[in-house]
Amino acid sequence: MTALTLMLTPWMVPHQIIPWQDAVTLSFLGKVDVLETYDDEIRSPSLTIRAPAVVRLKRTPGHIKRGVKFSRRNVFVRDDFRCQYCGARKSAHELNYDHVIPRVQGGKTVWENIVTSCYGCNGQKRGRTPEQAGMKLLRLPVKPKWLPQVPVVQLGQRRIPEVWSGYCGDVTAA
């Protein structure tokens, strides 16, 4: 069985996707409530349970950070998965991030110098600034104070299990 489990925060917001084995461990430790299960059974010599599909943390995760970590995914979320040059909205695998001031011109890899771009616009801009390339940014890049929740589908799950659909917002279930 290769089932994954959707873990929710105590406020019922998708937090992360974990292996079902971790969900079973967290359940036995009393750290999560199992809200939904799969039809598959997990058997041991003394116990039979159904595989957890959706669990909810009982307490706030201690590792939720106070600031927003710089990462490729978080740049895409900040920019709403839109190319900041042409405005096209695309999936994560159709995007990359672009240095507004290119590294060859001394640009740094920081929130204030990175924007989401499609491959076409990134190729057109090359190692130049937007002004040098005759392109215009839709929005100036800034370090966000917070990020909105991202649907699980955009986090890498192409299709979500049907049992998750009530917890993941506007995404298509498998």
mmCIF file with all atom_site columns, C-alpha atoms in Angstrom:
data_model
loop_
_atom_site.group_PDB
_atom_site.id
_atom_site.type_symbol
_atom_site.label_atom_id
_atom_site.label_alt_id
_atom_site.label_comp_id
_atom_site.label_asym_id
_atom_site.label_entity_id
_atom_site.label_seq_id
_atom_site.pdbx_PDB_ins_code
_atom_site.Cartn_x
_atom_site.Cartn_y
_atom_site.Cartn_z
_atom_site.occupancy
_atom_site.B_iso_or_equiv
_atom_site.pdbx_formal_charge
_atom_site.auth_seq_id
_atom_site.auth_comp_id
_atom_site.auth_asym_id
_atom_site.auth_atom_id
_atom_site.pdbx_PDB_model_num
ATOM 1   C CA . MET A 1 1   ? 0.000   0.000   0.000   1.00 0.00 ? 1   MET A CA 1
ATOM 2   C CA . THR A 1 2   ? 1.390   3.427   -0.953  1.00 0.00 ? 2   THR A CA 1
ATOM 3   C CA . ALA A 1 3   ? -1.377  5.608   0.448   1.00 0.00 ? 3   ALA A CA 1
ATOM 4   C CA . LEU A 1 4   ? -0.609  9.117   1.577   1.00 0.00 ? 4   LEU A CA 1
ATOM 5   C CA . THR A 1 5   ? -2.346  10.946  4.401   1.00 0.00 ? 5   THR A CA 1
ATOM 6   C CA . LEU A 1 6   ? -3.455  14.572  4.389   1.00 0.00 ? 6   LEU A CA 1
ATOM 7   C CA . MET A 1 7   ? -2.522  16.280  7.655   1.00 0.00 ? 7   MET A CA 1
ATOM 8   C CA . LEU A 1 8   ? -4.614  19.282  8.728   1.00 0.00 ? 8   LEU A CA 1
ATOM 9   C CA . THR A 1 9   ? -3.822  21.950  11.289  1.00 0.00 ? 9   THR A CA 1
ATOM 10  C CA . PRO A 1 10  ? -6.040  22.178  14.387  1.00 0.00 ? 10  PRO A CA 1
ATOM 11  C CA . TRP A 1 11  ? -8.021  24.785  12.379  1.00 0.00 ? 11  TRP A CA 1
ATOM 12  C CA . MET A 1 12  ? -8.784  22.224  9.622   1.00 0.00 ? 12  MET A CA 1
ATOM 13  C CA . VAL A 1 13  ? -6.426  23.817  7.069   1.00 0.00 ? 13  VAL A CA 1
ATOM 14  C CA . PRO A 1 14  ? -4.229  21.512  4.928   1.00 0.00 ? 14  PRO A CA 1
ATOM 15  C CA . HIS A 1 15  ? -0.744  21.473  6.463   1.00 0.00 ? 15  HIS A CA 1
ATOM 16  C CA . GLN A 1 16  ? 1.208   18.714  4.729   1.00 0.00 ? 16  GLN A CA 1
ATOM 17  C CA . ILE A 1 17  ? 1.031   15.307  3.089   1.00 0.00 ? 17  ILE A CA 1
ATOM 18  C CA . ILE A 1 18  ? 2.641   12.465  5.015   1.00 0.00 ? 18  ILE A CA 1
ATOM 19  C CA . PRO A 1 19  ? 3.045   8.687   4.570   1.00 0.00 ? 19  PRO A CA 1
ATOM 20  C CA . TRP A 1 20  ? 0.244   6.647   6.129   1.00 0.00 ? 20  TRP A CA 1
ATOM 21  C CA . GLN A 1 21  ? 2.813   4.978   8.437   1.00 0.00 ? 21  GLN A CA 1
ATOM 22  C CA . ASP A 1 22  ? 3.631   8.358   10.020  1.00 0.00 ? 22  ASP A CA 1
ATOM 23  C CA . ALA A 1 23  ? -0.087  9.066   10.450  1.00 0.00 ? 23  ALA A CA 1
ATOM 24  C CA . VAL A 1 24  ? -0.582  5.749   12.271  1.00 0.00 ? 24  VAL A CA 1
ATOM 25  C CA . THR A 1 25  ? 2.366   6.529   14.563  1.00 0.00 ? 25  THR A CA 1
ATOM 26  C CA . LEU A 1 26  ? 1.045   10.032  15.316  1.00 0.00 ? 26  LEU A CA 1
ATOM 27  C CA . SER A 1 27  ? -2.401  8.583   16.018  1.00 0.00 ? 27  SER A CA 1
ATOM 28  C CA . PHE A 1 28  ? -1.033  6.037   18.521  1.00 0.00 ? 28  PHE A CA 1
ATOM 29  C CA . LEU A 1 29  ? 1.001   8.795   20.170  1.00 0.00 ? 29  LEU A CA 1
ATOM 30  C CA . GLY A 1 30  ? -2.210  10.800  20.591  1.00 0.00 ? 30  GLY A CA 1
ATOM 31  C CA . LYS A 1 31  ? -0.943  13.720  18.502  1.00 0.00 ? 31  LYS A CA 1
ATOM 32  C CA . VAL A 1 32  ? -3.620  13.559  15.767  1.00 0.00 ? 32  VAL A CA 1
ATOM 33  C CA . ASP A 1 33  ? -7.273  12.685  15.368  1.00 0.00 ? 33  ASP A CA 1
ATOM 34  C CA . VAL A 1 34  ? -8.109  10.424  12.426  1.00 0.00 ? 34  VAL A CA 1
ATOM 35  C CA . LEU A 1 35  ? -10.952 12.100  10.504  1.00 0.00 ? 35  LEU A CA 1
ATOM 36  C CA . GLU A 1 36  ? -11.165 9.892   7.398   1.00 0.00 ? 36  GLU A CA 1
ATOM 37  C CA . THR A 1 37  ? -9.840  6.451   6.483   1.00 0.00 ? 37  THR A CA 1
ATOM 38  C CA . TYR A 1 38  ? -9.194  4.451   3.325   1.00 0.00 ? 38  TYR A CA 1
ATOM 39  C CA . ASP A 1 39  ? -10.810 1.057   2.755   1.00 0.00 ? 39  ASP A CA 1
ATOM 40  C CA . ASP A 1 40  ? -7.406  -0.658  3.033   1.00 0.00 ? 40  ASP A CA 1
ATOM 41  C CA . GLU A 1 41  ? -6.756  -2.423  6.300   1.00 0.00 ? 41  GLU A CA 1
ATOM 42  C CA . ILE A 1 42  ? -3.497  -2.490  8.215   1.00 0.00 ? 42  ILE A CA 1
ATOM 43  C CA . ARG A 1 43  ? -3.048  -5.777  10.069  1.00 0.00 ? 43  ARG A CA 1
ATOM 44  C CA . SER A 1 44  ? -0.759  -6.884  12.849  1.00 0.00 ? 44  SER A CA 1
ATOM 45  C CA . PRO A 1 45  ? -0.971  -10.065 14.948  1.00 0.00 ? 45  PRO A CA 1
ATOM 46  C CA . SER A 1 46  ? -3.046  -8.279  17.590  1.00 0.00 ? 46  SER A CA 1
ATOM 47  C CA . LEU A 1 47  ? -4.700  -5.357  15.755  1.00 0.00 ? 47  LEU A CA 1
ATOM 48  C CA . THR A 1 48  ? -6.497  -4.445  12.542  1.00 0.00 ? 48  THR A CA 1
ATOM 49  C CA . ILE A 1 49  ? -7.141  -0.799  11.625  1.00 0.00 ? 49  ILE A CA 1
ATOM 50  C CA . ARG A 1 50  ? -8.054  1.075   8.469   1.00 0.00 ? 50  ARG A CA 1
ATOM 51  C CA . ALA A 1 51  ? -5.372  3.226   6.846   1.00 0.00 ? 51  ALA A CA 1
ATOM 52  C CA . PRO A 1 52  ? -5.748  6.918   7.789   1.00 0.00 ? 52  PRO A CA 1
ATOM 53  C CA . ALA A 1 53  ? -6.599  9.213   4.860   1.00 0.00 ? 53  ALA A CA 1
ATOM 54  C CA . VAL A 1 54  ? -7.067  12.528  6.700   1.00 0.00 ? 54  VAL A CA 1
ATOM 55  C CA . VAL A 1 55  ? -5.765  13.433  10.150  1.00 0.00 ? 55  VAL A CA 1
ATOM 56  C CA . ARG A 1 56  ? -5.975  16.626  12.198  1.00 0.00 ? 56  ARG A CA 1
ATOM 57  C CA . LEU A 1 57  ? -3.242  17.785  14.559  1.00 0.00 ? 57  LEU A CA 1
ATOM 58  C CA . LYS A 1 58  ? -4.463  18.201  18.129  1.00 0.00 ? 58  LYS A CA 1
ATOM 59  C CA . ARG A 1 59  ? -1.963  20.988  18.854  1.00 0.00 ? 59  ARG A CA 1
ATOM 60  C CA . THR A 1 60  ? -0.363  23.745  16.823  1.00 0.00 ? 60  THR A CA 1
ATOM 61  C CA . PRO A 1 61  ? 2.768   22.437  15.102  1.00 0.00 ? 61  PRO A CA 1
ATOM 62  C CA . GLY A 1 62  ? 5.800   23.817  16.919  1.00 0.00 ? 62  GLY A CA 1
ATOM 63  C CA . HIS A 1 63  ? 7.762   24.185  13.700  1.00 0.00 ? 63  HIS A CA 1
ATOM 64  C CA . ILE A 1 64  ? 5.485   26.772  12.075  1.00 0.00 ? 64  ILE A CA 1
ATOM 65  C CA . LYS A 1 65  ? 7.877   29.597  11.424  1.00 0.00 ? 65  LYS A CA 1
ATOM 66  C CA . ARG A 1 66  ? 7.348   33.208  12.287  1.00 0.00 ? 66  ARG A CA 1
ATOM 67  C CA . GLY A 1 67  ? 8.724   34.487  8.981   1.00 0.00 ? 67  GLY A CA 1
ATOM 68  C CA . VAL A 1 68  ? 8.266   33.296  5.433   1.00 0.00 ? 68  VAL A CA 1
ATOM 69  C CA . LYS A 1 69  ? 11.090  31.059  4.252   1.00 0.00 ? 69  LYS A CA 1
ATOM 70  C CA . PHE A 1 70  ? 12.619  31.911  0.886   1.00 0.00 ? 70  PHE A CA 1
ATOM 71  C CA . SER A 1 71  ? 12.021  29.026  -1.517  1.00 0.00 ? 71  SER A CA 1
ATOM 72  C CA . ARG A 1 72  ? 11.068  28.503  -5.139  1.00 0.00 ? 72  ARG A CA 1
ATOM 73  C CA . ARG A 1 73  ? 7.585   27.325  -4.154  1.00 0.00 ? 73  ARG A CA 1
ATOM 74  C CA . ASN A 1 74  ? 7.027   30.315  -1.854  1.00 0.00 ? 74  ASN A CA 1
ATOM 75  C CA . VAL A 1 75  ? 8.060   32.721  -4.636  1.00 0.00 ? 75  VAL A CA 1
ATOM 76  C CA . PHE A 1 76  ? 5.470   31.061  -6.901  1.00 0.00 ? 76  PHE A CA 1
ATOM 77  C CA . VAL A 1 77  ? 2.824   31.353  -4.171  1.00 0.00 ? 77  VAL A CA 1
ATOM 78  C CA . ARG A 1 78  ? 3.667   35.030  -3.532  1.00 0.00 ? 78  ARG A CA 1
ATOM 79  C CA . ASP A 1 79  ? 3.331   35.738  -7.269  1.00 0.00 ? 79  ASP A CA 1
ATOM 80  C CA . ASP A 1 80  ? 0.125   33.629  -7.549  1.00 0.00 ? 80  ASP A CA 1
ATOM 81  C CA . PHE A 1 81  ? 1.755   31.247  -10.051 1.00 0.00 ? 81  PHE A CA 1
ATOM 82  C CA . ARG A 1 82  ? 1.819   34.111  -12.616 1.00 0.00 ? 82  ARG A CA 1
ATOM 83  C CA . CYS A 1 83  ? 4.674   35.213  -14.812 1.00 0.00 ? 83  CYS A CA 1
ATOM 84  C CA . GLN A 1 84  ? 5.538   38.706  -13.601 1.00 0.00 ? 84  GLN A CA 1
ATOM 85  C CA . TYR A 1 85  ? 6.348   39.810  -17.151 1.00 0.00 ? 85  TYR A CA 1
ATOM 86  C CA . CYS A 1 86  ? 3.476   38.535  -19.339 1.00 0.00 ? 86  CYS A CA 1
ATOM 87  C CA . GLY A 1 87  ? 0.910   37.784  -16.601 1.00 0.00 ? 87  GLY A CA 1
ATOM 88  C CA . ALA A 1 88  ? 0.263   34.194  -17.727 1.00 0.00 ? 88  ALA A CA 1
ATOM 89  C CA . ARG A 1 89  ? -0.896  31.871  -14.931 1.00 0.00 ? 89  ARG A CA 1
ATOM 90  C CA . LYS A 1 90  ? 0.797   28.479  -15.154 1.00 0.00 ? 90  LYS A CA 1
ATOM 91  C CA . SER A 1 91  ? 1.483   25.357  -13.112 1.00 0.00 ? 91  SER A CA 1
ATOM 92  C CA . ALA A 1 92  ? 4.657   25.109  -11.045 1.00 0.00 ? 92  ALA A CA 1
ATOM 93  C CA . HIS A 1 93  ? 6.494   22.919  -13.567 1.00 0.00 ? 93  HIS A CA 1
ATOM 94  C CA . GLU A 1 94  ? 5.912   25.531  -16.299 1.00 0.00 ? 94  GLU A CA 1
ATOM 95  C CA . LEU A 1 95  ? 7.530   28.313  -14.240 1.00 0.00 ? 95  LEU A CA 1
ATOM 96  C CA . ASN A 1 96  ? 10.931  29.273  -12.939 1.00 0.00 ? 96  ASN A CA 1
ATOM 97  C CA . TYR A 1 97  ? 12.194  32.171  -10.951 1.00 0.00 ? 97  TYR A CA 1
ATOM 98  C CA . ASP A 1 98  ? 14.069  35.079  -12.434 1.00 0.00 ? 98  ASP A CA 1
ATOM 99  C CA . HIS A 1 99  ? 16.580  37.500  -10.951 1.00 0.00 ? 99  HIS A CA 1
ATOM 100 C CA . VAL A 1 100 ? 15.294  41.038  -11.713 1.00 0.00 ? 100 VAL A CA 1
ATOM 101 C CA . ILE A 1 101 ? 18.878  42.297  -11.508 1.00 0.00 ? 101 ILE A CA 1
ATOM 102 C CA . PRO A 1 102 ? 20.765  39.324  -13.011 1.00 0.00 ? 102 PRO A CA 1
ATOM 103 C CA . ARG A 1 103 ? 23.452  37.615  -10.978 1.00 0.00 ? 103 ARG A CA 1
ATOM 104 C CA . VAL A 1 104 ? 25.990  38.483  -13.695 1.00 0.00 ? 104 VAL A CA 1
ATOM 105 C CA . GLN A 1 105 ? 25.253  42.150  -12.875 1.00 0.00 ? 105 GLN A CA 1
ATOM 106 C CA . GLY A 1 106 ? 25.553  41.646  -9.118  1.00 0.00 ? 106 GLY A CA 1
ATOM 107 C CA . GLY A 1 107 ? 21.948  40.673  -8.334  1.00 0.00 ? 107 GLY A CA 1
ATOM 108 C CA . LYS A 1 108 ? 21.341  38.560  -5.225  1.00 0.00 ? 108 LYS A CA 1
ATOM 109 C CA . THR A 1 109 ? 18.984  35.639  -4.671  1.00 0.00 ? 109 THR A CA 1
ATOM 110 C CA . VAL A 1 110 ? 16.680  37.397  -2.193  1.00 0.00 ? 110 VAL A CA 1
ATOM 111 C CA . TRP A 1 111 ? 12.937  38.074  -1.996  1.00 0.00 ? 111 TRP A CA 1
ATOM 112 C CA . GLU A 1 112 ? 13.366  41.628  -3.300  1.00 0.00 ? 112 GLU A CA 1
ATOM 113 C CA . ASN A 1 113 ? 15.215  40.507  -6.475  1.00 0.00 ? 113 ASN A CA 1
ATOM 114 C CA . ILE A 1 114 ? 13.350  37.333  -7.500  1.00 0.00 ? 114 ILE A CA 1
ATOM 115 C CA . VAL A 1 115 ? 10.096  37.068  -9.464  1.00 0.00 ? 115 VAL A CA 1
ATOM 116 C CA . THR A 1 116 ? 8.163   34.214  -11.048 1.00 0.00 ? 116 THR A CA 1
ATOM 117 C CA . SER A 1 117 ? 8.573   33.967  -14.812 1.00 0.00 ? 117 SER A CA 1
ATOM 118 C CA . CYS A 1 118 ? 7.522   31.624  -17.596 1.00 0.00 ? 118 CYS A CA 1
ATOM 119 C CA . TYR A 1 119 ? 10.260  30.032  -19.672 1.00 0.00 ? 119 TYR A CA 1
ATOM 120 C CA . GLY A 1 120 ? 9.459   32.207  -22.699 1.00 0.00 ? 120 GLY A CA 1
ATOM 121 C CA . CYS A 1 121 ? 9.827   35.501  -20.839 1.00 0.00 ? 121 CYS A CA 1
ATOM 122 C CA . ASN A 1 122 ? 12.888  34.271  -18.977 1.00 0.00 ? 122 ASN A CA 1
ATOM 123 C CA . GLY A 1 123 ? 14.540  33.394  -22.287 1.00 0.00 ? 123 GLY A CA 1
ATOM 124 C CA . GLN A 1 124 ? 13.605  36.766  -23.773 1.00 0.00 ? 124 GLN A CA 1
ATOM 125 C CA . LYS A 1 125 ? 15.053  38.650  -20.784 1.00 0.00 ? 125 LYS A CA 1
ATOM 126 C CA . ARG A 1 126 ? 18.229  36.539  -20.525 1.00 0.00 ? 126 ARG A CA 1
ATOM 127 C CA . GLY A 1 127 ? 21.021  38.164  -18.469 1.00 0.00 ? 127 GLY A CA 1
ATOM 128 C CA . ARG A 1 128 ? 19.578  41.668  -18.631 1.00 0.00 ? 128 ARG A CA 1
ATOM 129 C CA . THR A 1 129 ? 17.451  43.832  -16.364 1.00 0.00 ? 129 THR A CA 1
ATOM 130 C CA . PRO A 1 130 ? 13.809  44.272  -17.405 1.00 0.00 ? 130 PRO A CA 1
ATOM 131 C CA . GLU A 1 131 ? 14.616  47.802  -18.619 1.00 0.00 ? 131 GLU A CA 1
ATOM 132 C CA . GLN A 1 132 ? 17.542  46.588  -20.718 1.00 0.00 ? 132 GLN A CA 1
ATOM 133 C CA . ALA A 1 133 ? 15.328  43.874  -22.246 1.00 0.00 ? 133 ALA A CA 1
ATOM 134 C CA . GLY A 1 134 ? 12.435  46.293  -22.911 1.00 0.00 ? 134 GLY A CA 1
ATOM 135 C CA . MET A 1 135 ? 10.167  44.389  -20.499 1.00 0.00 ? 135 MET A CA 1
ATOM 136 C CA . LYS A 1 136 ? 8.017   45.624  -17.645 1.00 0.00 ? 136 LYS A CA 1
ATOM 137 C CA . LEU A 1 137 ? 7.380   43.956  -14.283 1.00 0.00 ? 137 LEU A CA 1
ATOM 138 C CA . LEU A 1 138 ? 3.719   43.605  -13.280 1.00 0.00 ? 138 LEU A CA 1
ATOM 139 C CA . ARG A 1 139 ? 4.674   43.986  -9.594  1.00 0.00 ? 139 ARG A CA 1
ATOM 140 C CA . LEU A 1 140 ? 7.883   44.787  -7.792  1.00 0.00 ? 140 LEU A CA 1
ATOM 141 C CA . PRO A 1 141 ? 9.125   41.854  -5.697  1.00 0.00 ? 141 PRO A CA 1
ATOM 142 C CA . VAL A 1 142 ? 8.862   42.234  -1.926  1.00 0.00 ? 142 VAL A CA 1
ATOM 143 C CA . LYS A 1 143 ? 9.400   39.934  1.032   1.00 0.00 ? 143 LYS A CA 1
ATOM 144 C CA . PRO A 1 144 ? 5.932   38.740  2.127   1.00 0.00 ? 144 PRO A CA 1
ATOM 145 C CA . LYS A 1 145 ? 4.864   38.831  5.757   1.00 0.00 ? 145 LYS A CA 1
ATOM 146 C CA . TRP A 1 146 ? 2.650   35.771  5.172   1.00 0.00 ? 146 TRP A CA 1
ATOM 147 C CA . LEU A 1 147 ? 1.561   33.485  2.335   1.00 0.00 ? 147 LEU A CA 1
ATOM 148 C CA . PRO A 1 148 ? -1.922  32.234  1.477   1.00 0.00 ? 148 PRO A CA 1
ATOM 149 C CA . GLN A 1 149 ? -2.757  28.535  1.735   1.00 0.00 ? 149 GLN A CA 1
ATOM 150 C CA . VAL A 1 150 ? -1.894  26.658  -1.440  1.00 0.00 ? 150 VAL A CA 1
ATOM 151 C CA . PRO A 1 151 ? -4.191  23.943  -2.767  1.00 0.00 ? 151 PRO A CA 1
ATOM 152 C CA . VAL A 1 152 ? -2.641  20.487  -2.393  1.00 0.00 ? 152 VAL A CA 1
ATOM 153 C CA . VAL A 1 153 ? -2.728  20.050  -6.183  1.00 0.00 ? 153 VAL A CA 1
ATOM 154 C CA . GLN A 1 154 ? -0.267  22.927  -6.605  1.00 0.00 ? 154 GLN A CA 1
ATOM 155 C CA . LEU A 1 155 ? 2.017   21.398  -3.984  1.00 0.00 ? 155 LEU A CA 1
ATOM 156 C CA . GLY A 1 156 ? 2.779   18.470  -6.260  1.00 0.00 ? 156 GLY A CA 1
ATOM 157 C CA . GLN A 1 157 ? -0.194  16.125  -6.032  1.00 0.00 ? 157 GLN A CA 1
ATOM 158 C CA . ARG A 1 158 ? -1.541  15.790  -9.584  1.00 0.00 ? 158 ARG A CA 1
ATOM 159 C CA . ARG A 1 159 ? -4.760  14.138  -8.430  1.00 0.00 ? 159 ARG A CA 1
ATOM 160 C CA . ILE A 1 160 ? -6.032  13.988  -4.901  1.00 0.00 ? 160 ILE A CA 1
ATOM 161 C CA . PRO A 1 161 ? -7.877  11.075  -3.321  1.00 0.00 ? 161 PRO A CA 1
ATOM 162 C CA . GLU A 1 162 ? -11.665 11.495  -3.262  1.00 0.00 ? 162 GLU A CA 1
ATOM 163 C CA . VAL A 1 163 ? -11.662 11.351  0.543   1.00 0.00 ? 163 VAL A CA 1
ATOM 164 C CA . TRP A 1 164 ? -9.502  14.530  0.669   1.00 0.00 ? 164 TRP A CA 1
ATOM 165 C CA . SER A 1 165 ? -11.806 16.631  -1.520  1.00 0.00 ? 165 SER A CA 1
ATOM 166 C CA . GLY A 1 166 ? -13.824 18.107  1.349   1.00 0.00 ? 166 GLY A CA 1
ATOM 167 C CA . TYR A 1 167 ? -10.642 19.390  2.997   1.00 0.00 ? 167 TYR A CA 1
ATOM 168 C CA . CYS A 1 168 ? -8.699  20.814  0.045   1.00 0.00 ? 168 CYS A CA 1
ATOM 169 C CA . GLY A 1 169 ? -10.971 23.516  -1.405  1.00 0.00 ? 169 GLY A CA 1
ATOM 170 C CA . ASP A 1 170 ? -11.339 23.937  -5.179  1.00 0.00 ? 170 ASP A CA 1
ATOM 171 C CA . VAL A 1 171 ? -9.342  21.009  -6.501  1.00 0.00 ? 171 VAL A CA 1
ATOM 172 C CA . THR A 1 172 ? -10.336 17.993  -8.548  1.00 0.00 ? 172 THR A CA 1
ATOM 173 C CA . ALA A 1 173 ? -10.431 14.661  -6.780  1.00 0.00 ? 173 ALA A CA 1
ATOM 174 C CA . ALA A 1 174 ? -9.176  11.414  -8.326  1.00 0.00 ? 174 ALA A CA 1
#
